[in-house]
Amino acid sequence: MRAVIMDAPGRIRVGEREDPKIIEPTDAVIRLTATCICGSDLWPYRGAEEADQLLMGHEYVGVVEEVGSEVRTVEPGDFVVGSFVISCGECEICRSGFPSRCVHAEFVHGGIGTQAERARIPFADGTLVATPGEPDEDLIPSLLAASDVLGTGWYAAVAAEAGPGKTVAVVGDGAVGLMGVLAAKQLGAERVIISSRHPARQALAREFGATDIIEERGDAAAERIRELTGGLGAHGTVEAVGTQEAMMQAIRSTRPGGNVGFVGVSHGVSIDGGELFFSQVQLLGGPAPVRRFLPELIRLIWDREIDPGKVFDLVLPLDEAAAGYRAMDERRATKVLLTV
Amino acid sequence: MRAVIMDAPGRIRVGEREDPKIIEPTDAVIRLTATCICGSDLWPYRGAEEADQLLMGHEYVGVVEEVGSEVRTVEPGDFVVGSFVISCGECEICRSGFPSRCVHAEFVHGGIGTQAERARIPFADGTLVATPGEPDEDLIPSLLAASDVLGTGWYAAVAAEAGPGKTVAVVGDGAVGLMGVLAAKQLGAERVIISSRHPARQALAREFGATDIIEERGDAAAERIRELTGGLGAHGTVEAVGTQEAMMQAIRSTRPGGNVGFVGVSHGVSIDGGELFFSQVQLLGGPAPVRRFLPELIRLIWDREIDPGKVFDLVLPLDEAAAGYRAMDERRATKVLLTV
């Protein structure tokens, strides 16, 4: 089958890989319908992580072709959405709502790779969720978004305790930050404030539910948010960048007793214990437990209550993956969908 | 009136101060029944903070002598317990459960001082809670503990989400850590594990509800706790020390999706963002919002369901405060109660 392989940093090709097969009785093999390129795929692309024959891709929707003998909840022919982390669904950690830290957790990125025609998904029952039927073509981008970028923004908004009457701030206007806006709005937030200087992203943020857009960054943004909230700060803040400045902006934008949900993968971030202590802000971050949210996200998309697929601003066939990576690397695209 | 004054580091005297008076209509003046010496009082005593004519003491129980015209919930003659932070009880932050970060918050320590015969308590309605009547003498130590050390341990256990079926780890066997054990047990935790090498504190921890005592510290303690919990870690951890080692022990002792309540005032603590991200542990700390818990804590003490007063292992009259400071400084006492 065809699959995207990163031979070395910056070197993307679509090559041949062996077709996946059922190995464990809990496996499913799916035929991909669509996949996409994640901001995190740019780390190895740019040489910030090792890249030697990497099997790329961790976001995916597709049709089940075959299942192992112990798979109960999906069957051949089902259209499915899966999480970017494999999870068993049965261990204590999965049952407590953190499948991304399942005792059997495995990142799809790296070892499995869904920028491909097919993929073997271990622990199919704990990882995949079937849609109510064959989706209309126009729903595919949104269902694909649920696999990571929407699920991650959603987790951040849940961790920020977005809800009715709340003011939620969002740090970062990339795809995940924009999904954080959508999630905060859906979860009932009264006011959603995002930092952005990018006109197209500002427009999309407004469409997703942002009520206030500020152009400040860092401490100036935190100060502006306190001004906008009677001096108190936001009830909750979504951090979707991963830098020191973004993390401190998030903590300092949030009122005492408030919550920061941080999903930007931390790069060189160090949090001063004394400042965190006296901020009295609650922190929860990490790889999003997308599988926890998938049933609800699929329902919202199926019922056309949300349209997260709008984050994709470039669609290419799998064979042109290299062009997609270039477009994201050069910031000509926010998020690239690959049709298979 | 007589009051404890720290003239300089290590120099404690009981001197004369002017009697406090009602200044604002929301004030109360109370006659202290008992007060105590806090571990945090040792910082200026040891020269780690400035000390120039400091008015000491922030934990207190006593009888209301006079109230301002706007005070509604306490009246002269009432026996009251108060928080170590003044809070209005009416601002958004107070109403959200974080009176320790009230927009009018003021630490009793420093400017007010309750190691004295009397004290003026601003925002009496938002800071004090009356007991159901005149307490029996033997309840006084426990009611006094509610003012800070119990309230702080309780907050940490709540932040650690202690509850039925949960395993809670406690880092620190000082008075606050021991109160964390008591709180976790009261909140329904199935298993409470504390790190302690001190026989008397181990015994008290068992009395307060510890089910497991481990002698390891730091990473070895975290590893031992994972061993005791099927490799997963505690559901929640109380951090009651404030050092780098203790904070990392707390984070590393906790399972993904679990909670750390940290109440040890951070000293030189720095948290690596990447480790916190991938730990997927939720952090909440800061000065305890004791006032939130006082009604419930008073009820538990009044009904003799808990006996937190056992943390006091030395009782002295106010006039002998200097001896009390020496005993705590030299670690001959865990916590000193001063009768007034």
XYZ file of C-alpha atoms in Angstrom:
680
model
C 0.000 0.000 0.000
C 1.041 3.638 -0.299
C 2.145 5.469 2.838
C 3.883 8.714 3.765
C 7.426 8.102 4.941
C 9.846 10.682 6.283
C 13.256 9.408 5.275
C 15.045 12.240 7.057
C 14.199 15.751 8.229
C 12.516 17.610 5.378
C 12.406 14.501 3.155
C 8.855 13.287 2.659
C 7.922 10.656 0.136
C 4.921 8.476 -0.595
C 6.293 4.967 -0.754
C 5.210 1.377 -0.539
C 4.631 -0.407 2.767
C 3.334 -3.862 3.437
C -0.434 -3.989 3.954
C -1.300 -4.187 7.656
C -2.844 -7.364 9.000
C -4.685 -8.385 12.140
C -2.074 -9.498 14.697
C -3.923 -9.416 18.021
C -7.563 -10.462 18.450
C -8.345 -6.902 19.633
C -7.009 -5.303 16.404
C -8.912 -3.741 13.541
C -7.590 -2.924 10.095
C -9.093 0.201 8.595
C -8.994 1.667 5.099
C -8.302 5.370 5.520
C -10.732 7.856 4.010
C -8.867 10.960 5.098
C -5.921 11.881 7.266
C -4.029 15.071 7.896
C -0.752 16.736 8.756
C -0.336 17.899 12.342
C 1.757 20.795 13.614
C 3.640 18.161 15.606
C 4.671 16.422 12.353
C 6.791 19.495 11.665
C 9.150 18.771 14.568
C 10.904 15.859 12.854
C 10.394 17.615 9.487
C 12.397 20.553 10.808
C 15.002 18.356 12.465
C 13.845 19.045 16.035
C 13.245 15.298 16.433
C 14.896 12.313 14.832
C 13.492 11.197 11.495
C 14.673 7.965 9.914
C 12.089 6.124 7.829
C 9.295 7.487 10.042
C 5.772 6.262 9.332
C 3.825 9.506 9.492
C 0.307 10.477 10.549
C -1.828 10.025 13.653
C -5.189 11.609 12.767
C -7.618 9.464 10.830
C -11.085 8.481 9.725
C -11.895 5.458 7.623
C -13.822 2.269 7.058
C -13.204 -0.924 9.005
C -12.029 -3.724 6.709
C -11.335 -6.491 9.163
C -11.475 -7.057 12.921
C -9.903 -9.534 15.330
C -11.990 -12.161 17.079
C -12.374 -10.173 20.316
C -13.503 -6.857 18.818
C -17.077 -6.109 19.884
C -18.005 -2.497 19.100
C -16.960 -2.007 15.472
C -17.296 -4.303 12.481
C -16.283 -4.403 8.837
C -18.022 -1.660 6.889
C -18.310 0.728 9.844
C -17.084 4.247 9.341
C -14.881 5.068 12.324
C -13.023 7.913 13.974
C -10.063 7.077 16.211
C -7.914 8.767 18.794
C -4.292 9.654 18.149
C -3.399 7.446 21.132
C -4.225 3.739 21.264
C -6.085 2.847 24.475
C -7.547 -0.367 25.830
C -10.660 1.239 27.304
C -10.648 -1.165 30.229
C -7.773 -0.305 32.568
C -8.281 1.929 35.609
C -6.708 4.902 33.863
C -8.960 4.566 30.800
C -12.017 4.166 32.994
C -11.088 7.282 34.954
C -11.259 9.298 31.727
C -7.595 9.411 30.726
C -7.280 6.927 27.840
C -4.348 8.949 26.493
C -2.434 7.556 29.478
C -3.871 4.024 29.235
C -1.526 1.428 30.704
C -1.287 0.077 27.129
C -1.060 3.532 25.539
C 0.797 3.769 22.245
C 1.073 6.860 20.084
C -0.258 6.269 16.569
C 2.420 8.680 15.457
C 5.685 6.858 14.804
C 4.896 3.175 14.966
C 1.550 2.955 13.193
C 1.212 5.894 10.839
C -2.128 6.883 9.334
C -0.880 8.925 6.396
C -1.385 5.724 4.462
C -4.009 3.715 2.640
C -4.604 1.386 5.565
C -3.710 1.089 9.240
C -3.790 -1.579 11.908
C -5.414 -0.159 15.038
C -4.704 -2.129 18.224
C -7.375 -2.201 20.946
C -10.018 -1.237 18.404
C -12.843 -1.161 20.978
C -10.912 1.203 23.219
C -9.626 3.445 20.449
C -12.229 3.688 17.660
C -15.804 4.966 17.639
C -18.194 4.190 14.780
C -20.339 6.951 13.323
C -24.114 6.352 13.121
C -23.779 5.490 9.419
C -21.888 6.422 6.262
C -21.191 10.154 6.647
C -22.027 12.731 4.013
C -18.885 13.831 2.189
C -18.964 17.302 3.727
C -18.801 15.889 7.259
C -15.498 14.102 6.689
C -13.207 17.052 7.546
C -15.044 17.637 10.815
C -14.970 13.964 11.771
C -11.262 13.914 10.986
C -10.722 16.985 13.180
C -12.288 15.098 16.097
C -9.400 12.623 15.943
C -6.952 15.117 17.453
C -7.190 18.832 16.888
C -10.834 19.187 17.970
C -10.456 16.555 20.699
C -7.392 18.362 22.006
C -9.035 21.788 22.012
C -12.059 20.212 23.660
C -9.953 18.634 26.422
C -8.222 21.962 27.028
C -11.583 23.722 27.376
C -12.851 20.987 29.722
C -9.638 21.260 31.772
C -10.142 25.044 31.827
C -13.632 24.263 33.179
C -15.381 26.235 30.453
C -19.097 26.409 31.149
C -22.141 28.642 31.480
C -21.405 32.110 32.818
C -17.665 31.635 32.436
C -15.100 33.797 30.703
C -12.503 31.673 28.932
C -9.241 33.001 27.506
C -7.400 31.201 24.723
C -3.642 31.495 24.198
C -2.660 30.521 20.650
C -4.543 31.010 17.387
C -3.334 27.850 15.665
C -5.713 25.016 14.832
C -5.858 23.753 18.442
C -6.440 27.228 19.890
C -9.260 27.786 17.400
C -10.782 24.449 18.407
C -10.452 25.590 22.034
C -12.604 28.588 21.134
C -15.217 26.342 19.519
C -15.172 23.988 22.518
C -15.443 26.769 25.110
C -18.400 28.202 23.244
C -20.089 24.788 22.941
C -19.525 24.091 26.623
C -21.517 27.233 27.338
C -18.898 29.902 28.035
C -20.405 33.364 28.072
C -17.290 35.096 26.860
C -14.337 33.723 24.902
C -11.261 35.928 24.521
C -8.468 34.964 22.123
C -5.077 36.538 21.463
C -4.543 36.794 17.696
C -2.974 39.207 15.229
C -3.786 37.127 12.131
C -6.859 38.464 10.264
C -7.972 35.124 8.776
C -7.630 33.376 12.132
C -9.394 36.223 13.898
C -12.304 35.771 11.489
C -12.402 32.015 12.061
C -12.184 32.556 15.827
C -15.220 34.834 15.665
C -17.064 32.257 13.582
C -16.245 29.578 16.197
C -17.565 31.792 19.006
C -14.876 34.213 20.177
C -16.490 37.296 21.702
C -13.296 39.313 22.185
C -10.098 39.364 20.175
C -7.032 41.018 21.645
C -3.768 41.668 19.851
C -1.548 41.746 22.944
C 0.734 38.845 23.844
C 2.416 37.640 27.014
C 2.069 39.792 30.129
C 0.379 42.576 28.147
C -2.313 40.093 27.120
C -2.763 38.925 30.724
C -3.132 42.527 31.826
C -5.657 43.216 29.058
C -7.678 40.158 30.106
C -7.744 41.334 33.710
C -8.988 44.723 32.461
C -11.742 42.963 30.516
C -12.802 40.925 33.567
C -13.145 43.500 36.326
C -9.549 43.049 37.426
C -10.013 39.354 38.250
C -8.808 37.447 35.195
C -10.548 34.764 33.155
C -12.297 31.894 34.926
C -10.350 29.506 32.761
C -7.647 29.625 30.108
C -6.742 27.309 27.241
C -2.995 27.204 26.551
C -2.371 25.887 23.034
C 1.205 26.871 22.234
C 3.698 25.206 24.593
C 6.227 27.996 25.116
C 7.284 29.670 28.372
C 5.615 32.923 27.339
C 2.341 31.183 26.495
C 2.254 29.205 29.751
C 2.907 32.282 31.867
C 0.352 34.246 29.831
C -2.175 31.522 30.602
C -1.456 31.401 34.354
C -1.401 35.192 34.663
C -4.627 35.592 32.665
C -6.536 33.362 35.089
C -8.217 34.381 38.341
C -7.466 32.685 41.698
C -9.384 29.436 41.866
C -9.549 29.363 38.076
C -8.222 26.696 35.715
C -5.612 26.440 32.995
C -5.932 23.606 30.478
C -2.584 23.330 28.718
C -2.266 21.270 25.573
C 0.614 22.963 23.799
C 3.377 20.379 24.130
C 5.778 22.090 26.542
C 9.079 23.115 25.023
C 11.546 24.467 27.562
C 8.790 25.553 29.942
C 9.642 25.996 33.621
C 6.991 27.011 36.142
C 8.032 28.834 39.302
C 6.477 27.032 42.277
C 6.047 30.213 44.317
C 4.222 32.016 41.536
C 1.972 29.015 40.911
C 1.282 28.708 44.657
C 0.188 32.299 45.065
C -1.641 32.409 41.725
C -3.904 29.665 43.129
C -4.626 28.606 39.565
C -5.339 24.944 38.850
C -3.283 23.331 36.068
C -4.156 20.285 33.989
C -2.508 19.403 30.718
C -1.077 16.603 28.657
C -1.989 14.578 25.596
C -5.743 14.883 25.177
C -7.846 11.864 26.174
C -9.687 12.202 22.872
C -11.405 8.839 23.115
C -13.351 10.087 26.173
C -14.914 12.835 24.077
C -15.362 11.075 20.715
C -18.968 9.874 21.155
C -20.134 13.397 22.052
C -18.007 15.092 19.375
C -19.290 12.714 16.690
C -22.852 13.442 17.758
C -22.329 17.211 17.578
C -20.773 16.891 14.119
C -23.389 14.414 12.883
C -26.174 16.744 14.016
C -24.334 19.634 12.340
C -24.139 21.612 15.567
C -20.425 22.262 15.068
C -18.253 22.536 11.976
C -14.656 22.108 13.142
C -13.629 20.962 9.635
C -13.255 24.617 8.756
C -9.769 24.560 10.263
C -8.534 22.744 7.177
C -7.434 25.352 4.658
C -5.682 23.063 2.190
C -6.841 19.713 0.805
C -4.466 17.479 -1.173
C -4.415 13.846 -2.247
C -2.145 11.561 -0.209
C 0.279 11.377 -3.135
C 0.978 15.087 -2.745
C 1.771 14.858 0.974
C 5.200 16.430 0.425
C 3.532 19.600 -0.866
C 1.301 19.612 2.192
C 4.284 19.437 4.540
C 5.945 22.293 2.646
C 2.787 24.417 2.869
C 2.566 23.925 6.619
C 6.280 24.390 7.157
C 6.153 27.666 5.217
C 2.989 28.675 7.094
C 0.965 28.914 3.890
C -1.540 26.489 5.425
C -2.842 26.182 8.988
C -3.870 22.563 8.617
C -3.701 20.216 5.617
C -6.201 17.436 4.935
C -5.002 14.503 2.839
C -7.583 12.480 0.941
C -6.758 8.834 0.515
C -2.843 44.629 76.242
C -0.105 41.988 76.079
C 1.048 40.770 72.675
C 3.892 38.762 71.193
C 6.324 40.974 69.322
C 9.322 39.848 67.326
C 11.806 42.686 67.673
C 14.320 41.017 65.381
C 15.080 37.476 64.205
C 15.212 35.187 67.219
C 14.071 37.954 69.604
C 10.575 37.295 70.938
C 9.036 39.270 73.756
C 5.598 39.709 75.228
C 5.081 43.459 75.328
C 2.345 46.023 75.569
C 0.249 47.106 72.562
C -2.683 49.435 72.411
C -6.013 47.658 72.721
C -7.656 47.187 69.311
C -10.834 49.136 68.537
C -13.561 48.935 65.931
C -12.466 51.046 62.944
C -14.707 49.881 60.113
C -18.402 48.974 60.537
C -17.565 45.445 59.337
C -14.950 44.881 62.091
C -15.162 42.756 65.200
C -12.883 42.876 68.218
C -12.275 39.506 69.810
C -10.703 38.477 73.102
C -8.402 35.577 72.312
C -8.876 32.290 74.159
C -6.028 30.456 72.505
C -3.585 30.987 69.694
C -0.555 29.115 68.466
C 2.822 29.241 66.826
C 2.974 28.251 63.168
C 5.869 26.694 61.314
C 5.744 29.790 59.121
C 6.468 31.977 62.175
C 9.920 30.394 62.198
C 10.926 32.030 58.921
C 11.330 35.512 60.409
C 12.510 33.911 63.678
C 15.350 32.288 61.781
C 16.096 35.390 59.757
C 14.686 34.021 56.479
C 12.253 36.953 56.449
C 12.527 40.475 57.840
C 11.514 40.905 61.455
C 11.265 44.380 62.932
C 8.647 44.822 65.652
C 6.485 42.141 63.984
C 3.047 41.514 65.508
C 2.973 37.736 65.566
C 0.246 35.125 65.230
C -2.436 34.277 62.698
C -4.294 31.295 64.187
C -6.976 32.065 66.737
C -10.147 31.269 68.633
C -11.832 33.620 71.037
C -14.907 35.465 72.190
C -16.396 38.426 70.368
C -16.276 41.568 72.523
C -17.594 44.181 70.142
C -18.815 44.386 66.551
C -19.223 47.201 64.032
C -22.667 48.338 62.940
C -22.712 46.252 59.759
C -21.708 42.909 61.252
C -24.598 40.443 60.951
C -23.426 36.890 61.674
C -21.497 37.170 64.956
C -22.262 39.168 68.092
C -20.660 39.939 71.435
C -20.356 36.817 73.540
C -20.067 34.450 70.563
C -17.191 32.013 70.570
C -15.574 32.226 67.136
C -12.985 30.590 64.939
C -11.386 32.653 62.187
C -9.324 32.094 59.083
C -5.678 33.138 58.865
C -6.680 35.325 55.902
C -9.222 38.130 56.179
C -11.937 37.818 53.507
C -15.055 39.813 52.696
C -17.212 36.812 51.839
C -19.021 38.725 49.130
C -16.686 39.270 46.172
C -16.693 36.911 43.189
C -13.528 35.191 44.363
C -14.922 34.553 47.860
C -18.178 33.289 46.412
C -16.300 30.925 44.110
C -14.749 29.263 47.178
C -11.375 31.019 47.334
C -11.679 33.498 50.240
C -7.916 33.252 50.788
C -7.641 35.229 47.532
C -10.552 37.611 48.308
C -10.159 40.946 46.525
C -9.843 42.437 50.034
C -7.604 39.638 51.326
C -5.212 40.532 54.119
C -2.974 38.097 55.989
C -3.622 38.149 59.734
C 0.082 37.421 60.103
C 2.069 40.657 60.156
C -0.440 43.469 60.385
C -2.985 42.087 62.852
C -1.300 39.500 65.033
C -3.286 37.090 67.179
C -0.584 36.070 69.635
C -2.166 38.728 71.834
C -4.972 39.281 74.297
C -7.255 40.862 71.714
C -7.456 41.355 67.952
C -9.422 43.485 65.545
C -10.771 41.267 62.767
C -11.841 43.160 59.624
C -14.717 41.740 57.553
C -15.922 39.754 60.544
C -18.829 38.161 58.650
C -16.532 36.958 55.878
C -13.727 35.769 58.181
C -15.196 34.427 61.445
C -17.584 31.570 62.161
C -19.348 31.224 65.511
C -19.486 27.850 67.228
C -22.922 26.524 68.281
C -22.237 27.655 71.861
C -19.495 27.933 74.462
C -17.154 25.021 73.715
C -16.018 22.511 76.301
C -12.436 23.214 77.320
C -11.144 20.068 75.646
C -12.472 21.168 72.247
C -10.427 24.381 72.184
C -7.232 22.901 70.679
C -9.210 21.298 67.856
C -11.164 24.482 67.125
C -7.891 26.386 67.102
C -6.416 23.862 64.657
C -9.312 24.583 62.282
C -8.050 28.160 61.931
C -5.094 27.134 59.787
C -3.357 23.804 60.165
C -6.487 21.645 59.869
C -8.065 23.979 57.312
C -4.867 23.828 55.256
C -4.574 20.049 55.416
C -8.271 19.825 54.537
C -7.874 22.072 51.498
C -4.921 20.003 50.327
C -6.962 16.809 50.613
C -9.887 18.423 48.768
C -7.491 19.648 46.058
C -6.083 16.107 45.892
C -9.708 14.982 45.380
C -9.610 12.574 48.295
C -12.814 10.570 48.426
C -14.351 7.101 48.630
C -12.325 4.371 46.964
C -9.318 6.642 46.548
C -5.714 6.130 47.544
C -4.172 9.351 48.827
C -0.456 9.877 49.420
C 0.821 12.518 51.835
C 4.248 14.132 51.508
C 5.385 15.686 54.792
C 4.756 14.499 58.346
C 4.575 17.948 59.964
C 1.366 19.272 61.470
C -0.157 20.092 58.054
C 0.746 16.722 56.564
C -0.811 14.979 59.570
C -3.951 17.068 59.130
C -3.907 16.042 55.463
C -4.041 12.426 56.621
C -6.996 13.193 58.899
C -8.778 15.082 56.115
C -8.214 12.399 53.474
C -9.596 9.779 55.860
C -12.624 11.941 56.727
C -13.300 12.617 53.069
C -13.587 8.874 52.617
C -10.241 7.794 51.203
C -9.812 4.049 51.293
C -6.068 4.146 51.687
C -3.814 6.907 53.029
C -0.063 6.520 52.591
C 2.350 8.869 54.366
C 6.127 9.211 54.197
C 7.535 9.465 57.712
C 10.572 8.284 59.627
C 9.551 9.847 62.946
C 8.015 7.277 65.365
C 5.759 9.724 67.239
C 4.444 11.216 64.012
C 3.997 7.767 62.507
C 1.842 6.877 65.522
C -0.215 10.046 65.201
C -0.586 9.485 61.461
C -1.986 6.013 62.147
C -4.359 7.471 64.711
C -5.547 10.046 62.166
C -6.192 7.321 59.590
C -2.989 6.472 57.715
C -3.171 2.923 56.403
C 0.391 2.715 55.111
C 3.571 4.351 56.364
C 6.628 4.339 54.167
C 10.091 5.483 55.153
C 11.317 6.337 51.659
C 11.628 9.919 50.459
C 11.754 11.610 47.066
C 11.838 9.391 43.975
C 12.225 6.256 46.109
C 8.950 7.161 47.863
C 7.216 7.734 44.535
C 8.426 4.358 43.309
C 7.254 2.664 46.523
C 3.814 4.273 46.126
C 3.540 3.015 42.565
C 4.428 -0.460 43.829
C 1.677 -0.179 46.451
C -0.896 0.883 43.843
C -0.533 -1.675 41.099
C 2.035 0.428 39.259
C -0.347 3.345 38.764
C 0.398 5.789 41.595
C -1.939 7.392 44.114
C -5.222 8.920 42.939
C -4.276 12.092 44.766
C -1.351 13.451 46.748
C -1.098 16.081 49.473
C 2.163 18.048 49.327
C 2.820 19.705 52.694
C 6.493 20.662 52.619
C 7.260 23.187 49.883
C 10.632 21.973 48.636
C 11.636 20.841 45.156
C 12.053 17.257 46.331
C 8.632 17.216 47.976
C 6.869 18.706 44.949
C 8.462 16.230 42.564
C 7.724 13.379 44.991
C 4.083 14.470 44.957
C 3.818 14.700 41.166
C 5.662 11.413 40.611
C 3.564 9.609 43.255
C 0.330 10.462 41.437
C -1.295 8.564 38.576
C -2.246 10.202 35.253
C -5.500 12.075 35.693
C -4.841 12.301 39.434
C -4.511 15.393 41.588
C -1.834 17.058 43.675
C -2.946 19.517 46.362
C 0.134 21.495 47.352
C 0.086 23.617 50.484
C 3.732 23.673 51.457
C 4.709 27.258 50.684
C 7.047 26.816 47.719
C 10.668 27.619 48.404
C 12.843 27.529 45.317
C 10.541 25.091 43.534
C 10.660 24.904 39.745
C 8.376 22.571 37.802
C 9.461 21.311 34.399
C 6.607 21.948 31.960
C 7.364 18.861 29.878
C 7.319 16.549 32.883
C 4.084 18.087 34.169
C 2.533 17.792 30.686
C 3.295 14.098 30.305
C 2.526 13.303 33.967
C -1.039 14.490 33.253
C -1.384 15.265 36.954
C -3.635 18.150 37.999
C -2.082 20.719 40.361
C -3.858 23.064 42.755
C -2.184 24.835 45.642
C -1.887 28.084 47.490
C -2.968 29.563 50.802
C -5.901 27.485 52.009
C -9.376 29.016 51.684
C -10.015 27.989 55.295
C -13.183 30.068 55.625
C -14.871 27.855 53.010
C -14.383 24.814 55.218
C -14.887 26.310 58.706
C -18.613 25.553 59.126
C -18.056 21.880 58.286
C -14.847 21.592 60.322
C -16.499 23.180 63.369
C -19.394 20.737 63.056
C -17.053 17.730 62.889
C -15.140 18.957 65.943
C -18.297 19.890 67.857
C -19.736 16.436 67.217
C -16.391 14.914 68.285
C -15.989 13.128 64.973
C -12.419 14.415 64.612
C -9.783 15.417 67.131
C -7.211 17.489 65.242
C -6.136 19.195 68.502
C -3.837 16.244 69.069
C -1.260 17.919 66.838
C -0.423 20.280 69.694
C 2.329 18.689 71.736
C 3.233 21.675 73.916
C 0.905 24.101 75.720
C 2.240 27.304 77.272
C 0.748 30.538 78.528
C 1.083 33.519 76.192
C 3.676 35.048 78.516
C 6.003 32.152 77.765
C 5.759 32.550 74.003
C 9.538 32.888 73.697
C 9.975 29.388 75.135
C 7.419 28.119 72.626
C 9.338 29.601 69.703
C 12.554 28.046 71.002
C 10.892 24.628 71.348
C 9.632 24.739 67.757
C 12.885 26.136 66.417
C 14.801 23.326 68.126
C 12.219 20.790 66.909
C 11.347 19.767 70.471
C 7.705 20.564 69.650
C 5.676 19.999 66.470
C 3.100 22.652 67.274
C 2.754 24.936 70.302
C -0.570 26.154 71.691
C -0.540 29.417 73.650
C -3.296 29.995 76.191
C -4.297 33.617 76.666
